[in-house]
Coordinates of C-alpha atoms in Angstrom, one line a residue:
Chain A
X1208 CA -24.7 11.2 -10.4
X1209 CA -23.7 8.2 -12.3
X1210 CA -19.9 7.3 -12.0
X1211 CA -18.2 7.3 -15.3
X1212 CA -15.3 4.8 -15.2
X1213 CA -12.9 3.9 -18.2
X1214 CA -9.9 1.6 -18.1
X1215 CA -7.2 1.8 -20.6
X1216 CA -5.3 -1.5 -20.7
X1217 CA -4.0 -4.4 -22.5
X1218 CA -5.4 -7.9 -22.0
X1219 CA -2.1 -9.5 -21.2
X1220 CA -0.8 -6.8 -18.7
X1221 CA -0.4 -8.1 -15.3
X1222 CA -0.7 -4.6 -14.0
X1223 CA -4.0 -4.1 -15.8
X1224 CA -5.2 -7.2 -14.4
X1225 CA -4.7 -5.9 -10.6
X1226 CA -7.0 -3.0 -11.6
X1227 CA -9.6 -5.3 -13.3
X1228 CA -9.6 -7.6 -10.3
X1229 CA -10.0 -4.5 -7.9
X1230 CA -12.9 -3.0 -9.9
X1231 CA -14.5 -6.5 -10.0
X1232 CA -14.1 -7.0 -6.2
X1233 CA -16.1 -3.8 -5.5
X1234 CA -18.5 -4.4 -8.2
X1235 CA -17.6 -1.2 -10.1
X1236 CA -19.2 -1.1 -13.7
X1237 CA -16.7 0.5 -16.3
X1238 CA -15.8 0.6 -19.9
X1239 CA -12.7 -1.4 -20.8
X1240 CA -10.5 0.0 -23.8
X1241 CA -8.0 -2.3 -25.3
X1242 CA -4.8 -0.3 -26.2
X1243 CA -2.3 -1.2 -28.9
X1244 CA 1.0 -0.3 -27.5
X1245 CA 2.7 -0.2 -30.7
X1246 CA 0.2 2.6 -31.8
X1247 CA -1.0 4.3 -28.5
X1248 CA -4.3 6.1 -28.6
X1249 CA -4.5 10.1 -28.4
X1250 CA -6.5 9.4 -25.2
X1251 CA -3.7 7.4 -23.6
X1252 CA -1.2 10.0 -24.5
X1253 CA -3.5 12.7 -23.1
X1254 CA -4.3 10.8 -19.9
X1255 CA -0.7 9.5 -19.2
X1256 CA 1.8 11.9 -20.8
X1257 CA 4.4 11.3 -18.2
X1258 CA 4.9 7.5 -18.6
X1259 CA 2.5 6.9 -21.7
X1260 CA 1.7 3.4 -20.0
X1261 CA -1.2 1.3 -19.2
X1262 CA -3.1 0.8 -17.0
X1263 CA -4.9 4.2 -16.6
X1264 CA -8.2 4.5 -14.8
X1265 CA -10.2 7.4 -15.9
X1266 CA -12.9 8.4 -13.3
X1267 CA -15.3 11.0 -14.4
X1268 CA -12.7 12.3 -16.8
X1269 CA -9.7 12.4 -14.2
X1270 CA -6.9 10.0 -14.9
X1271 CA -5.2 7.8 -12.3
X1272 CA -2.0 6.2 -13.4
X1273 CA 0.2 3.4 -11.8
X1274 CA -1.6 0.2 -11.0
X1275 CA -0.7 0.0 -7.3
X1276 CA -1.9 3.6 -7.0
X1277 CA -5.0 2.8 -8.9
X1278 CA -5.8 -0.2 -6.7
X1279 CA -5.5 1.9 -3.5
X1280 CA -7.8 4.7 -5.1
X1281 CA -10.5 2.1 -6.0
X1282 CA -10.3 0.9 -2.5
X1283 CA -10.6 4.5 -1.1
X1284 CA -13.4 5.7 -3.4
X1285 CA -15.7 2.5 -3.3
X1286 CA -15.1 2.2 0.3
X1287 CA -17.7 -0.5 0.9
X1288 CA -16.9 -4.1 1.5
X1289 CA -14.6 -5.9 0.7
X1290 CA -11.9 -3.6 2.0
X1291 CA -8.7 -4.3 -0.3
X1292 CA -6.3 -2.7 2.3
X1293 CA -5.5 -4.2 5.6
X1294 CA -7.1 -2.2 8.5
X1295 CA -3.8 -2.0 10.5
X1296 CA -1.4 0.7 9.5
X1297 CA 1.7 -1.6 9.8
X1298 CA 0.2 -4.3 7.9
X1299 CA -0.9 -1.6 5.3
X1300 CA 2.8 -0.6 5.1
X1301 CA 4.1 -4.0 4.7
X1302 CA 1.4 -4.8 1.7
X1303 CA 3.0 -1.6 0.1
X1304 CA 6.4 -2.6 0.6
X1305 CA 5.8 -6.1 -1.0
X1306 CA 3.9 -4.7 -3.9
X1307 CA 6.8 -2.3 -4.5
X1308 CA 9.2 -5.1 -4.2
X1309 CA 7.2 -7.0 -6.9
X1310 CA 7.2 -4.0 -9.1
X1311 CA 10.7 -3.4 -8.7
X1312 CA 11.9 -7.0 -9.2
X1313 CA 9.5 -9.3 -11.1
X1314 CA 9.0 -8.0 -14.5
X1315 CA 12.5 -6.5 -15.3
X1316 CA 14.1 -9.9 -14.1
X1317 CA 11.8 -11.8 -16.4
X1318 CA 12.5 -9.4 -19.2
X1319 CA 16.2 -9.7 -18.8
X1320 CA 15.7 -13.7 -18.7
X1321 CA 13.5 -13.5 -22.0
X1322 CA 15.9 -11.4 -24.0
X1323 CA 19.1 -13.2 -22.9
X1324 CA 20.7 -16.6 -23.7
X1325 CA 23.2 -19.0 -22.3
X1326 CA 24.9 -18.1 -19.0
X1327 CA 23.2 -14.6 -18.8
X1328 CA 19.9 -16.3 -19.3
X1329 CA 20.7 -19.0 -16.6
X1330 CA 21.7 -16.0 -14.0
X1331 CA 18.4 -14.2 -14.8
X1332 CA 16.4 -17.4 -14.4
X1333 CA 17.9 -18.2 -11.0
X1334 CA 17.3 -14.8 -9.8
X1335 CA 13.6 -14.9 -11.2
X1336 CA 13.1 -18.1 -9.3
X1337 CA 14.5 -16.7 -6.1
X1338 CA 12.3 -13.6 -6.2
X1339 CA 9.3 -15.9 -6.2
X1340 CA 10.8 -18.1 -3.5
X1341 CA 11.3 -14.9 -1.4
X1342 CA 7.4 -14.2 -2.1
X1343 CA 6.5 -17.5 -1.0
X1344 CA 8.4 -17.1 2.3
X1345 CA 6.6 -13.8 2.9
X1346 CA 3.3 -15.7 2.4
X1347 CA 4.4 -18.1 5.2
X1348 CA 1.6 -20.4 6.5
X1349 CA -1.2 -17.9 5.8
X1350 CA -4.0 -18.7 3.2
X1351 CA -3.6 -15.2 1.5
X1352 CA -1.2 -12.4 2.0
X1353 CA -4.1 -10.6 3.5
X1354 CA -4.3 -13.1 6.2
X1355 CA -7.6 -14.8 6.1
X1356 CA -8.8 -12.5 3.6
X1357 CA -7.8 -11.8 0.0
X1358 CA -6.4 -8.2 -0.4
X1359 CA -3.9 -5.7 -1.9
X1360 CA -0.7 -7.9 -2.0
X1361 CA -2.8 -10.9 -3.3
X1362 CA -4.1 -8.7 -6.0
X1363 CA -0.6 -7.3 -6.7
X1364 CA 0.9 -10.8 -7.2
X1365 CA -1.9 -12.9 -8.6
X1366 CA -1.9 -11.5 -12.1
X1367 CA 1.6 -13.0 -12.5
X1368 CA 0.0 -16.5 -12.2
X1369 CA -1.3 -16.1 -15.7
X1370 CA 2.3 -15.6 -16.9
X1371 CA 3.9 -18.7 -15.0
X1372 CA 3.5 -21.0 -17.9
X1373 CA 5.4 -18.5 -20.1
X1374 CA 8.2 -18.1 -17.4
X1375 CA 8.4 -21.9 -17.0
X1376 CA 8.5 -22.5 -20.9
X1377 CA 11.2 -19.8 -21.5
X1378 CA 13.2 -20.9 -18.4
X1379 CA 12.8 -24.6 -18.5
X1380 CA 11.6 -25.1 -15.0
X1381 CA 8.3 -25.7 -13.2
X1382 CA 7.0 -23.3 -10.7
X1383 CA 5.1 -25.9 -8.8
X1384 CA 8.4 -27.8 -8.1
X1385 CA 10.5 -24.6 -7.1
X1386 CA 7.5 -22.9 -5.2
X1387 CA 4.7 -25.3 -4.2
X1388 CA 3.1 -23.1 -1.5
X1389 CA 3.0 -20.2 -3.9
X1390 CA 1.3 -22.3 -6.6
X1391 CA -1.2 -23.5 -3.9
X1392 CA -1.8 -19.8 -2.9
X1393 CA -2.6 -19.0 -6.6
X1394 CA -4.9 -21.8 -7.1
X1395 CA -6.7 -20.7 -3.9
X1396 CA -7.0 -17.2 -5.4
X1397 CA -8.2 -18.6 -8.6
X1398 CA -11.4 -20.0 -6.9
X1399 CA -12.5 -16.2 -6.6
X1400 CA -14.5 -15.3 -9.5
X1401 CA -13.2 -11.9 -9.7
X1402 CA -9.7 -13.5 -10.2
X1403 CA -10.7 -16.6 -12.5
X1404 CA -12.8 -14.3 -14.8
X1405 CA -9.8 -11.7 -15.1
X1406 CA -6.9 -13.7 -15.6
X1407 CA -6.4 -14.8 -19.3
X1408 CA -5.6 -18.3 -20.3
X1409 CA -1.8 -19.0 -19.8
X1410 CA -1.3 -20.5 -23.2
X1411 CA -2.8 -17.5 -24.9
X1412 CA -0.4 -15.4 -22.9
X1413 CA 2.5 -17.7 -23.9
X1414 CA 1.5 -17.3 -27.6
X1415 CA 1.3 -13.5 -27.3
X1416 CA 4.8 -13.4 -25.8
X1417 CA 6.2 -15.5 -28.6
X1418 CA 4.5 -13.0 -31.0
X1419 CA 5.9 -10.0 -29.2
X1420 CA 9.6 -11.5 -29.4
X1421 CA 9.2 -11.9 -33.2
X1422 CA 7.9 -8.3 -33.5
X1423 CA 10.9 -7.1 -31.5
X1424 CA 13.3 -9.2 -33.5
X1425 CA 12.0 -7.9 -36.7
X1426 CA 12.4 -4.1 -35.7
Chain B
X121 CA -2.4 3.1 21.9
X122 CA -0.7 2.5 18.5
X123 CA 1.1 5.6 18.3
X124 CA 2.8 5.4 21.6
X125 CA 5.7 3.3 22.0
X126 CA 9.5 3.4 20.9
X127 CA 10.6 4.7 17.4
X128 CA 14.0 4.2 16.1
X129 CA 15.4 5.5 12.7
X130 CA 18.4 4.0 11.0
X131 CA 19.9 6.3 8.5
X132 CA 23.0 7.8 7.1
X133 CA 24.0 11.4 7.6
X134 CA 23.4 13.0 4.2
X135 CA 21.0 10.5 2.7
X136 CA 18.2 12.1 0.9
X137 CA 15.9 9.2 1.8
X138 CA 16.6 8.8 5.6
X139 CA 16.2 12.8 5.4
X140 CA 12.6 12.4 4.2
X141 CA 11.8 10.3 7.2
X142 CA 13.5 12.5 9.7
X143 CA 11.4 15.4 8.2
X144 CA 8.2 13.9 8.7
X145 CA 9.0 12.7 12.2
X146 CA 10.0 16.2 13.2
X147 CA 7.2 17.9 11.6
X148 CA 5.0 15.6 13.7
X149 CA 7.1 16.0 16.9
X150 CA 7.7 12.4 17.2
X151 CA 10.3 11.2 19.6
X152 CA 12.7 8.9 18.1
X153 CA 16.3 7.5 18.6
X154 CA 18.6 7.7 15.5
X155 CA 21.1 5.3 14.7
X156 CA 23.8 6.3 12.1
X157 CA 24.8 3.4 9.9
X158 CA 28.1 2.8 8.1
X159 CA 27.2 1.3 4.5
X160 CA 30.6 -0.2 4.0
X161 CA 30.1 -2.0 7.4
X162 CA 26.3 -2.5 7.8
X163 CA 25.0 -3.3 11.4
X164 CA 23.6 -6.6 12.3
X165 CA 20.5 -4.6 13.3
X166 CA 20.1 -3.2 9.9
X167 CA 20.6 -6.4 8.0
X168 CA 18.0 -8.0 10.5
X169 CA 15.4 -5.2 9.9
X170 CA 16.0 -5.0 6.2
X171 CA 17.1 -8.3 4.9
X172 CA 15.5 -7.6 1.3
X173 CA 17.2 -4.3 0.3
X174 CA 19.8 -3.9 3.1
X175 CA 19.4 -0.1 2.7
X176 CA 18.4 2.9 5.0
X177 CA 16.2 4.4 5.9
X178 CA 14.5 1.7 8.3
X179 CA 12.1 2.9 10.7
X180 CA 11.3 0.6 13.7
X181 CA 8.1 1.3 15.6
X182 CA 7.3 -1.0 18.7
X183 CA 9.9 -3.3 17.5
X184 CA 8.4 -3.7 14.0
X185 CA 10.6 -2.5 11.1
X186 CA 9.6 -0.8 7.9
X187 CA 11.6 0.0 4.9
X188 CA 11.4 2.1 1.8
X189 CA 11.1 5.9 2.5
X190 CA 7.8 6.4 0.6
X191 CA 6.1 3.5 2.3
X192 CA 7.5 4.7 5.7
X193 CA 6.1 8.3 5.1
X194 CA 2.6 7.0 4.6
X195 CA 2.9 5.1 7.7
X196 CA 4.1 7.9 9.7
X197 CA 1.2 9.9 8.5
X198 CA -1.3 7.1 9.1
X199 CA 0.0 6.7 12.9
X200 CA 0.6 10.2 13.8
X201 CA -2.4 12.2 12.8
X202 CA -1.2 15.6 13.8
X203 CA 0.3 17.9 10.9
X204 CA -1.0 15.6 8.1
X205 CA 1.4 15.3 5.2
X206 CA -1.0 13.3 3.0
X207 CA -4.2 14.8 1.3
X208 CA -7.6 13.8 2.4
X209 CA -9.3 13.4 -0.8
X210 CA -8.7 10.0 -2.8
X211 CA -8.0 11.7 -6.0
X212 CA -5.5 14.1 -4.4
X213 CA -3.9 11.1 -2.5
X214 CA -3.4 9.4 -5.7
X215 CA -1.7 12.4 -7.2
X216 CA 0.5 12.6 -4.1
X217 CA 1.4 8.9 -4.6
X218 CA 2.0 9.4 -8.4
X219 CA 4.3 12.4 -7.9
X220 CA 6.2 11.1 -4.9
X221 CA 6.9 8.0 -7.0
X222 CA 7.7 10.1 -10.1
X223 CA 10.8 11.7 -8.1
X224 CA 12.2 8.2 -7.4
X225 CA 11.4 6.3 -10.6
X226 CA 12.2 9.0 -13.2
X227 CA 13.9 12.1 -11.8
X228 CA 16.5 10.4 -9.6
X229 CA 17.6 7.8 -12.2
X230 CA 17.9 10.6 -14.9
X231 CA 19.9 12.9 -12.8
X232 CA 22.2 10.0 -11.7
X233 CA 22.5 9.2 -15.4
X234 CA 23.3 13.0 -16.1
X235 CA 26.0 13.3 -13.5
X236 CA 27.6 9.9 -12.8
X237 CA 28.0 8.2 -16.0
X238 CA 31.5 7.8 -17.7
X239 CA 30.0 7.7 -21.2
X240 CA 29.4 11.3 -22.5
X241 CA 26.4 10.2 -24.8
X242 CA 24.7 8.6 -21.9
X243 CA 25.3 11.8 -19.7
X244 CA 23.8 13.9 -22.5
X245 CA 20.9 11.4 -22.6
X246 CA 20.6 11.9 -18.8
X247 CA 20.5 15.6 -19.0
X248 CA 17.7 15.7 -21.6
X249 CA 15.7 13.2 -19.4
X250 CA 16.3 15.3 -16.2
X251 CA 15.1 18.4 -18.0
X252 CA 11.9 16.6 -19.3
X253 CA 11.3 15.3 -15.8
X254 CA 12.0 18.7 -14.2
X255 CA 9.5 20.1 -16.5
X256 CA 6.8 17.9 -15.5
X257 CA 7.5 19.1 -12.0
X258 CA 7.4 22.7 -12.9
X259 CA 4.0 22.2 -14.6
X260 CA 2.7 20.3 -11.6
X261 CA 3.5 23.1 -9.0
X262 CA 0.5 25.2 -8.7
X263 CA 0.8 26.6 -5.2
X264 CA 3.7 27.6 -2.7
X265 CA 4.3 24.0 -2.1
X266 CA 3.2 20.7 -3.8
X267 CA 1.2 20.1 -0.8
X268 CA -0.5 23.4 -1.1
X269 CA 0.1 26.1 1.5
X270 CA 2.0 23.7 3.6
X271 CA 4.5 21.0 2.9
X272 CA 3.3 17.5 2.0
X273 CA 4.6 14.1 1.1
X274 CA 5.4 15.2 -2.5
X275 CA 7.6 18.2 -1.1
X276 CA 9.3 15.9 1.3
X277 CA 10.0 13.2 -1.6
X278 CA 11.2 16.2 -3.9
X279 CA 13.5 17.4 -1.2
X280 CA 16.3 15.7 -3.3
X281 CA 15.6 18.2 -6.0
X282 CA 15.8 21.2 -3.6
X283 CA 19.0 20.3 -1.7
X284 CA 20.8 17.4 -3.3
X285 CA 20.5 18.2 -7.0
X286 CA 22.3 21.6 -6.5
X287 CA 25.0 20.0 -4.6
X288 CA 25.4 17.4 -7.4
X289 CA 25.4 20.3 -10.0
X290 CA 28.3 22.1 -8.2
X291 CA 30.3 18.9 -7.6
X292 CA 30.3 17.7 -11.3
X293 CA 29.7 21.1 -13.1
X294 CA 26.3 20.5 -14.4
X295 CA 23.3 23.0 -14.6
X296 CA 19.9 21.5 -14.7
X297 CA 17.6 23.3 -12.2
X298 CA 18.1 26.9 -13.5
X299 CA 15.7 29.7 -12.6
X300 CA 15.2 30.7 -16.2
X301 CA 14.0 27.4 -17.3
X302 CA 12.2 26.4 -13.9
X303 CA 11.2 29.6 -12.1
X304 CA 8.6 28.1 -10.0
X305 CA 10.7 25.1 -9.2
X306 CA 13.5 27.2 -8.3
X307 CA 11.5 29.4 -5.9
X308 CA 9.9 26.2 -4.4
X309 CA 13.3 24.9 -3.8
X310 CA 14.3 28.1 -1.8
X311 CA 11.0 27.7 0.1
X312 CA 11.5 24.2 0.9
X313 CA 15.0 24.4 2.1
X314 CA 14.2 27.3 4.4
X315 CA 11.2 25.7 5.9
X316 CA 12.2 25.7 9.6
X317 CA 11.9 21.8 10.2
X318 CA 13.5 21.0 6.9
X319 CA 16.5 23.5 7.3
X320 CA 17.2 22.2 10.6
X321 CA 17.6 18.5 9.4
X322 CA 19.4 19.2 6.2
X323 CA 23.1 17.8 6.3
X324 CA 26.1 20.1 5.8
X325 CA 26.3 21.2 2.2
X326 CA 30.0 21.0 1.9
X327 CA 29.9 17.4 3.1
X328 CA 27.3 16.5 0.4
X329 CA 29.3 18.3 -2.4
X330 CA 32.5 16.5 -1.1
X331 CA 30.7 13.2 -1.3
X332 CA 29.5 13.8 -4.8
X333 CA 32.8 15.2 -6.1
X334 CA 34.4 11.8 -4.8
X335 CA 31.7 9.8 -6.4
X336 CA 32.4 11.7 -9.8
X337 CA 36.1 11.4 -9.4
X338 CA 35.8 7.6 -9.3
X339 CA 33.5 7.4 -12.3
X340 CA 36.2 9.5 -14.4
X341 CA 38.8 7.4 -13.0
X342 CA 37.3 4.2 -14.1
X343 CA 37.1 5.4 -17.7

């Protein structure tokens, strides 16, 4: 029986990118549906009535929500190589912990920096940089968060690389100066086709964010 | 063998999050040493084992620390295979992860807002959000427990609703989990808190109510 896989997503979403990378890693064919978050489709509202957010993976009519949960689902269903989760339970738990850390910290802090000015803006900017420094420290000397192989935590973080230019421009700092090892890791990930073909152009992301701010301000 | 070896749990008596880990360990009959923390004076060990969040619970297994209760629960289930608390099928596993996160991401913040905010409008908003969240849980409950006929990870995560929410309601004079509005969830609360392993590990109700009363009083006083 052929699998029917549909992804409800928006092109600039870091969370959606995680799912697209995971699907590409496993070679899963799927139908991509771009959502308009100002005018959510009936399908999205039906498939994710609780959070009404993207990404949503619909597998043979059944929805799976929340990007970290979707990536683990993909790894468990299409359990051929490459494995996305570490094989050791402790390493798996650590990967989940750090993806949870990214989810709790990065986007919210960015948003606070984006929508504030003056002293408050500086505070959030420092916080954002310290979060990435922490993530850089966690990487240590490894080529990937998964060790020698690209995995769940790499997938969890790499989409934010397409937003670095946006963070830098809004915050007036350079990620390479603040977190050189992290940027080196990101470039290493970008050598993978699944990543380079998924991540959008950073300038496009920046223009999109500028557009979003204008739209927010006009409401 | 991986599952052998020393297990330590750092918690706080009365913490719903540490409580989750205790229930899982007890269900599986895992021997562990419990360390009671004083959150106003955190131990060096806690700060060493959880430098990022500096919170309880922290599980240490063979000297390796883990934090975040839902992460710990999955680790416990993967390490000690008896009495599984996590489903086998990938779709049901995804749902179990979704609903356990829902408790922490939606239910708890809404309940906290409804009970422990000085601003009346914010409290009312919190109540609305809490009722909406509880309704989602009510709709999701299709068997005796969220885990089916036996308790699973969602039940353990939702322990907050079964025991701590009624204590909050009593402490601040709020009514959210009524049996008229939420018959299934109310019945589930009773079943869950009466489960022998859960019952044995629940904190003393009066202490928990007292804790929430003190918290409420400090919010009101800060107005």
